[in-house]
Amino acid sequence: MDPRYVKMIITMLHGTVTSLEVFFLTLLFSIPLALPVSYGRMSRNKIISGITNFFLLIIRGTPLMLQLLVVYFGPGLLVRWLQTKGFQINFRWNRFAAAIIALTINYSAYFAEIYRGGIESIPQGQYEAAKVLGYTQGQTFFRIILPQVLKRITPAMGNEVITLVKDTALVSVIGVSELLMVAKERQSALFSFWPLFIAGIFYFIMNWGVSFAFEKLEKKFDYYK
């Protein structure tokens, strides 16, 4: 095999590792963060629900690429403005950290709406029955409500997670060297379409893994019917 193509594959594997890091870290932070956001959305306190609704409107109503740019460049612009006012601030933003923060904020908003739909789909009678049986609010949620919610939201969560795999490519807009960015660089260097084709195969394999995992998860939740 041509050494150039061997180098290309090795470099693209490094880019794939970065994409996977972005993917897993985003899930790690966004999935738990989405729960309090969903409860803020459902809160009876108008101030809390109003702030949460405004947050969701901004995040869901603007492109993810724009959010990445704002999270990466925004703090730096703020620091420069403060420096002009006499504040002595040293600030250096990490591209990878900015990408994780932007994706986490974005996906927590979408996951929160999925959670809300699942929680509100549970009949109120189940809460009342649990209360009659002497369950606390925590026991009611974790033992009765949550398992049913997880079963109902699994398909929607699977779709969002698959979208996340592809959205990791957007972090290249702030210079994070992930799979697609590496593929474009190799394409320019080799004057060949193969790097992009191979990148497509890598994305397909990752999405196949996600689909397989969620299919298994749905079967486990078949117990709750």
Tab-separated table of N, CA, C and O in Angstrom, residues 7-23 96 165 168-169 171-172 176-186 198-199 202-203 206:
chain	number	residue	atom	x	y	z
A	7	LYS	N	-0.386	6.549	6.081
A	7	LYS	CA	-0.337	7.721	6.959
A	7	LYS	C	-1.707	8.363	7.075
A	7	LYS	O	-2.116	8.812	8.160
A	8	MET	N	-2.443	8.387	5.949
A	8	MET	CA	-3.786	8.969	5.948
A	8	MET	C	-4.699	8.229	6.922
A	8	MET	O	-5.402	8.851	7.732
A	9	ILE	N	-4.692	6.899	6.861
A	9	ILE	CA	-5.573	6.100	7.715
A	9	ILE	C	-5.218	6.281	9.188
A	9	ILE	O	-6.097	6.430	10.048
A	10	ILE	N	-3.892	6.298	9.478
A	10	ILE	CA	-3.457	6.488	10.868
A	10	ILE	C	-3.905	7.845	11.391
A	10	ILE	O	-4.419	7.973	12.508
A	11	THR	N	-3.727	8.868	10.558
A	11	THR	CA	-4.140	10.220	10.957
A	11	THR	C	-5.646	10.294	11.160
A	11	THR	O	-6.128	10.923	12.107
A	12	MET	N	-6.396	9.636	10.293
A	12	MET	CA	-7.851	9.650	10.416
A	12	MET	C	-8.319	8.873	11.647
A	12	MET	O	-9.333	9.218	12.253
A	13	LEU	N	-7.580	7.858	12.022
A	13	LEU	CA	-7.919	7.133	13.254
A	13	LEU	C	-7.741	8.035	14.472
A	13	LEU	O	-8.544	7.990	15.412
A	14	HIS	N	-6.695	8.861	14.447
A	14	HIS	CA	-6.508	9.831	15.533
A	14	HIS	C	-7.674	10.816	15.564
A	14	HIS	O	-8.164	11.180	16.641
A	15	GLY	N	-8.119	11.253	14.387
A	15	GLY	CA	-9.269	12.145	14.312
A	15	GLY	C	-10.531	11.476	14.823
A	15	GLY	O	-11.372	12.119	15.466
A	16	THR	N	-10.669	10.179	14.546
A	16	THR	CA	-11.830	9.426	15.029
A	16	THR	C	-11.831	9.349	16.544
A	16	THR	O	-12.891	9.461	17.187
A	17	VAL	N	-10.662	9.174	17.143
A	17	VAL	CA	-10.554	9.147	18.611
A	17	VAL	C	-11.039	10.470	19.191
A	17	VAL	O	-11.784	10.499	20.179
A	18	THR	N	-10.640	11.576	18.567
A	18	THR	CA	-11.095	12.896	19.032
A	18	THR	C	-12.606	13.021	18.914
A	18	THR	O	-13.278	13.519	19.825
A	19	SER	N	-13.158	12.547	17.790
A	19	SER	CA	-14.612	12.593	17.604
A	19	SER	C	-15.327	11.776	18.678
A	19	SER	O	-16.356	12.201	19.216
A	20	LEU	N	-14.779	10.614	19.003
A	20	LEU	CA	-15.378	9.771	20.035
A	20	LEU	C	-15.277	10.414	21.414
A	20	LEU	O	-16.197	10.307	22.229
A	21	GLU	N	-14.172	11.090	21.673
A	21	GLU	CA	-14.027	11.807	22.951
A	21	GLU	C	-15.087	12.901	23.068
A	21	GLU	O	-15.724	13.050	24.125
A	22	VAL	N	-15.272	13.657	21.997
A	22	VAL	CA	-16.294	14.710	21.991
A	22	VAL	C	-17.668	14.092	22.204
A	22	VAL	O	-18.487	14.597	22.995
A	23	PHE	N	-17.935	12.997	21.536
A	23	PHE	CA	-19.226	12.308	21.621
A	23	PHE	C	-19.519	11.839	23.044
A	23	PHE	O	-20.569	12.166	23.617
A	96	PHE	N	-10.940	22.449	22.703
A	96	PHE	CA	-11.645	21.200	22.990
A	96	PHE	C	-12.677	21.413	24.095
A	96	PHE	O	-13.827	20.954	23.990
A	165	VAL	N	-23.481	12.036	16.878
A	165	VAL	CA	-22.314	11.450	16.208
A	165	VAL	C	-21.921	12.309	15.007
A	165	VAL	O	-20.746	12.619	14.793
A	168	THR	N	-20.572	15.989	15.806
A	168	THR	CA	-19.186	16.153	16.273
A	168	THR	C	-18.316	16.765	15.177
A	168	THR	O	-17.289	17.374	15.474
A	169	ALA	N	-18.733	16.613	13.920
A	169	ALA	CA	-17.967	17.190	12.809
A	169	ALA	C	-17.962	18.711	12.856
A	169	ALA	O	-17.052	19.356	12.321
A	171	VAL	N	-17.380	20.641	15.318
A	171	VAL	CA	-16.377	21.254	16.201
A	171	VAL	C	-15.149	21.711	15.420
A	171	VAL	O	-14.327	22.472	15.936
A	172	SER	N	-15.031	21.272	14.176
A	172	SER	CA	-13.901	21.716	13.345
A	172	SER	C	-13.980	23.211	13.069
A	172	SER	O	-12.966	23.832	12.737
A	176	VAL	N	-10.955	22.302	16.232
A	176	VAL	CA	-10.719	20.998	16.853
A	176	VAL	C	-10.503	19.979	15.747
A	176	VAL	O	-11.342	19.821	14.863
A	177	SER	N	-9.404	19.284	15.794
A	177	SER	CA	-9.020	18.388	14.706
A	177	SER	C	-9.708	17.030	14.864
A	177	SER	O	-9.107	16.058	15.324
A	178	GLU	N	-10.978	16.980	14.483
A	178	GLU	CA	-11.728	15.720	14.554
A	178	GLU	C	-11.692	15.013	13.198
A	178	GLU	O	-10.981	15.429	12.278
A	179	LEU	N	-12.490	13.963	13.059
A	179	LEU	CA	-12.421	13.090	11.891
A	179	LEU	C	-12.629	13.818	10.576
A	179	LEU	O	-11.830	13.677	9.645
A	180	LEU	N	-13.694	14.595	10.439
A	180	LEU	CA	-13.988	15.227	9.157
A	180	LEU	C	-12.941	16.267	8.783
A	180	LEU	O	-12.566	16.385	7.606
A	181	MET	N	-12.452	17.001	9.767
A	181	MET	CA	-11.414	18.003	9.497
A	181	MET	C	-10.148	17.333	8.985
A	181	MET	O	-9.527	17.795	8.022
A	182	VAL	N	-9.773	16.215	9.614
A	182	VAL	CA	-8.596	15.460	9.169
A	182	VAL	C	-8.817	14.933	7.756
A	182	VAL	O	-7.916	14.977	6.909
A	183	ALA	N	-10.028	14.438	7.474
A	183	ALA	CA	-10.340	13.909	6.138
A	183	ALA	C	-10.215	14.987	5.074
A	183	ALA	O	-9.668	14.750	3.981
A	184	LYS	N	-10.680	16.199	5.373
A	184	LYS	CA	-10.570	17.303	4.421
A	184	LYS	C	-9.110	17.676	4.181
A	184	LYS	O	-8.712	17.971	3.046
A	185	GLU	N	-8.322	17.665	5.260
A	185	GLU	CA	-6.896	17.980	5.114
A	185	GLU	C	-6.197	16.940	4.255
A	185	GLU	O	-5.376	17.268	3.387
A	186	ARG	N	-6.529	15.668	4.474
A	186	ARG	CA	-5.922	14.587	3.686
A	186	ARG	C	-6.387	14.654	2.237
A	186	ARG	O	-5.629	14.341	1.311
A	198	ILE	N	-13.673	7.342	3.233
A	198	ILE	CA	-13.313	6.569	4.428
A	198	ILE	C	-13.928	7.198	5.679
A	198	ILE	O	-14.394	6.487	6.577
A	199	ALA	N	-13.935	8.537	5.737
A	199	ALA	CA	-14.566	9.219	6.863
A	199	ALA	C	-16.044	8.847	6.952
A	199	ALA	O	-16.583	8.628	8.043
A	202	PHE	N	-16.345	5.523	8.560
A	202	PHE	CA	-16.129	5.621	10.008
A	202	PHE	C	-17.385	6.129	10.715
A	202	PHE	O	-17.786	5.607	11.752
A	203	TYR	N	-18.023	7.165	10.149
A	203	TYR	CA	-19.248	7.691	10.751
A	203	TYR	C	-20.354	6.641	10.726
A	203	TYR	O	-21.129	6.511	11.681
A	206	MET	N	-19.755	4.142	13.501
A	206	MET	CA	-20.102	4.704	14.811
A	206	MET	C	-21.611	4.751	14.997
A	206	MET	O	-22.131	4.412	16.071
